[in-house]
C-alpha positions as a printed Julia matrix, in Angstrom:
207×3 Matrix{Float64}:
 143.92  149.25  40.3
 142.61  151.16  37.77
 144.28  154.66  36.66
 141.31  156.49  37.89
 141.1   154.77  41.31
 144.66  155.52  41.92
 143.89  159.36  41.36
 141.79  158.84  44.29
 144.21  157.1   46.36
 145.36  159.16  49.63
 147.8   156.52  51.69
 148.51  153.24  51.7
 150.07  151.04  54.62
 149.96  147.82  56.17
 147.4   146.24  58.76
 147.42  146.2   62.38
 147.53  142.09  63.96
 143.95  142.36  64.67
 143.16  143.79  61.16
 145.2   140.85  59.74
 143.05  138.3   61.64
 139.79  139.66  60.93
 140.7   139.76  57.06
 141.89  136.03  57.05
 138.37  135.26  58.48
 136.41  137.6   56.3
 138.21  135.91  53.16
 138.01  132.26  54.72
 134.06  132.97  54.86
 132.71  135.71  52.76
 129.4   134.96  53.81
 129.81  135.04  57.19
 128.41  138.24  58.92
 130.72  137.39  61.88
 132.48  140.84  61.68
 129.52  142.99  60.95
 128.79  145.48  63.72
 125.32  147.11  64.24
 123.5   149.46  66.32
 119.84  150.37  66.1
 118.62  153.48  67.61
 115.41  155.02  67.98
 115.47  159.07  67.6
 112.9   161.54  69.28
 112.14  164.74  67.32
 111.93  166.16  64.05
 114.8   164.67  61.78
 116.24  166.34  58.55
 117.01  163.71  56.13
 119.17  165.7   54.16
 121.32  167.19  56.79
 121.53  163.82  58.2
 123.15  162.52  54.94
 125.1   165.63  54.66
 126.68  165.27  58.29
 127.55  161.27  57.57
 129.38  162.53  54.31
 131.26  165.36  56.75
 132.17  162.22  59.31
 133.7   160.16  56.35
 135.46  163.2   55.18
 137.02  163.61  58.73
 138.3   160.52  59.45
 140.63  158.65  57.14
 139.53  154.81  58.41
 135.79  155.8   57.43
 137.35  155.95  53.58
 139.59  152.9   53.92
 139.49  149.84  51.85
 141.43  146.55  51.8
 143.53  145.24  49.15
 145.02  141.71  49.17
 144.63  139.66  45.99
 146.95  141.6   43.92
 149.74  142.37  46.68
 152.13  139.93  48.52
 150.88  141.11  52.04
 147.41  142.59  52.82
 147.59  146.44  52.22
 145.02  149.46  53.53
 144.14  151.79  51.04
 142.7   155.21  52.21
 140.75  157.11  49.51
 140.61  160.96  48.95
 137.05  160.62  48.32
 134.35  158.13  49.1
 130.51  158.48  49.09
 128.13  158.04  52.13
 126.19  155.0   51.7
 122.95  156.17  52.94
 119.43  155.57  52.74
 116.5   157.17  54.08
 112.94  155.51  54.06
 109.67  157.01  54.9
 107.31  154.29  56.73
 105.06  156.96  57.93
 102.22  155.18  56.5
 102.67  151.52  58.09
 100.91  150.33  60.54
 102.67  150.76  63.94
 101.87  147.06  64.6
 104.18  146.5   61.4
 107.27  148.53  62.59
 109.01  146.64  64.75
 109.04  143.36  62.1
 109.73  145.92  59.44
 113.06  147.12  61.1
 113.98  143.68  62.45
 113.93  142.21  59.06
 115.7   145.07  57.41
 118.52  145.01  60.37
 118.82  141.27  59.97
 119.13  141.28  55.74
 121.88  144.03  56.48
 123.71  142.52  58.68
 123.59  139.54  56.22
 124.65  141.69  53.17
 127.81  142.1   54.54
 130.44  144.41  53.03
 132.68  144.14  50.03
 136.43  144.98  51.57
 138.1   145.52  48.32
 135.74  148.5   47.38
 133.56  150.02  50.17
 132.28  151.62  51.84
 132.55  149.74  55.08
 130.15  151.79  56.85
 126.4   152.65  55.96
 123.46  154.2   57.49
 119.75  153.82  56.98
 117.19  156.06  58.45
 113.65  155.2   58.81
 110.87  158.21  59.71
 108.09  156.65  61.68
 106.45  159.92  62.11
 107.4   163.29  62.53
 108.78  162.94  65.77
 110.12  159.46  65.47
 112.86  158.09  63.59
 115.08  154.86  63.65
 118.71  154.69  63.13
 120.27  151.44  61.87
 123.92  152.02  62.09
 126.51  149.07  60.17
 130.02  148.99  59.85
 132.65  146.17  59.12
 134.85  145.51  62.65
 137.88  145.68  60.38
 137.51  149.67  60.98
 137.11  149.89  64.38
 135.54  148.5   67.55
 132.22  149.18  69.46
 134.11  151.63  71.77
 134.72  154.12  68.82
 131.02  154.24  67.84
 130.28  156.77  70.71
 132.96  158.97  69.5
 131.73  159.13  66.03
 128.02  159.61  67.36
 129.07  162.67  69.17
 131.17  163.99  66.48
 128.34  163.16  63.62
 125.82  165.03  66.13
 127.98  168.18  65.89
 127.98  168.12  62.55
 124.24  167.66  62.5
 123.75  170.24  65.08
 125.89  172.92  62.73
 123.83  172.21  59.49
 120.53  172.46  61.59
 121.61  175.35  63.89
 121.96  173.73  67.16
 125.47  173.26  67.57
 128.76  174.02  66.39
 130.81  171.66  64.34
 133.9   170.21  65.6
 137.16  171.95  65.02
 140.1   170.53  66.51
 142.58  168.02  64.25
 142.04  164.46  64.78
 145.04  161.71  64.53
 144.44  159.71  61.96
 144.76  155.49  62.17
 147.96  155.53  59.87
 149.91  157.28  62.49
 149.02  154.23  65.08
 150.22  151.72  62.02
 153.14  153.84  61.6
 153.9   153.43  65.49
 153.41  150.04  65.31
 155.68  149.42  62.49
 158.37  151.05  64.61
 157.96  148.59  67.35
 160.34  145.53  68.23
 158.09  142.81  67.77
 160.57  140.11  69.56
 160.75  142.45  72.46
 156.91  142.75  72.45
 156.54  138.74  72.38
 159.43  138.42  75.23
 157.09  141.16  77.39
 153.76  139.19  76.83
 155.4   135.49  77.14
 156.69  136.49  80.34
 153.73  138.16  81.79
 151.2   135.38  80.72
 153.54  133.02  82.15
């Protein structure tokens, strides 16, 4: 890791068992989109692309896990590295001049290519947004992320938080104010657990 990259490091810790498994399979087949999660939404009403990007950046700034990359080639055991700063990967495209009959085919093609593009786990960012303006009253959003960051259940939480940030920027709501528990606390909790006790418990339970 170069000196400039080290200066951007906020925290370093291990992986959860689930993350270890995902990393193993991702390294075994780097071209597989198996762990690329993607949600496609249609948004009604006028959308401010500038505020959209800014709200996404605020979301990344709020949650450590969204600024995390994974190091495994130069370490004895894999580690996840939380960066102090990471620019949002946001793409805006105006397709309002496209014939309506071609929009679905275009979006399907983009979504497929975006999944196949995958993510670089060692560099990040591991989440990205693409916003497409079909008309003044209709936009389409493609939200993609690597499963090693979170599961699909978390997306609703993030989208609610994102909506609050976007609303505060456009004057329709207030931003989230409460502090959030960062993922590193969970990893620390895991590290303090007795693994043998855990294996014994689940062994008996499954039997």
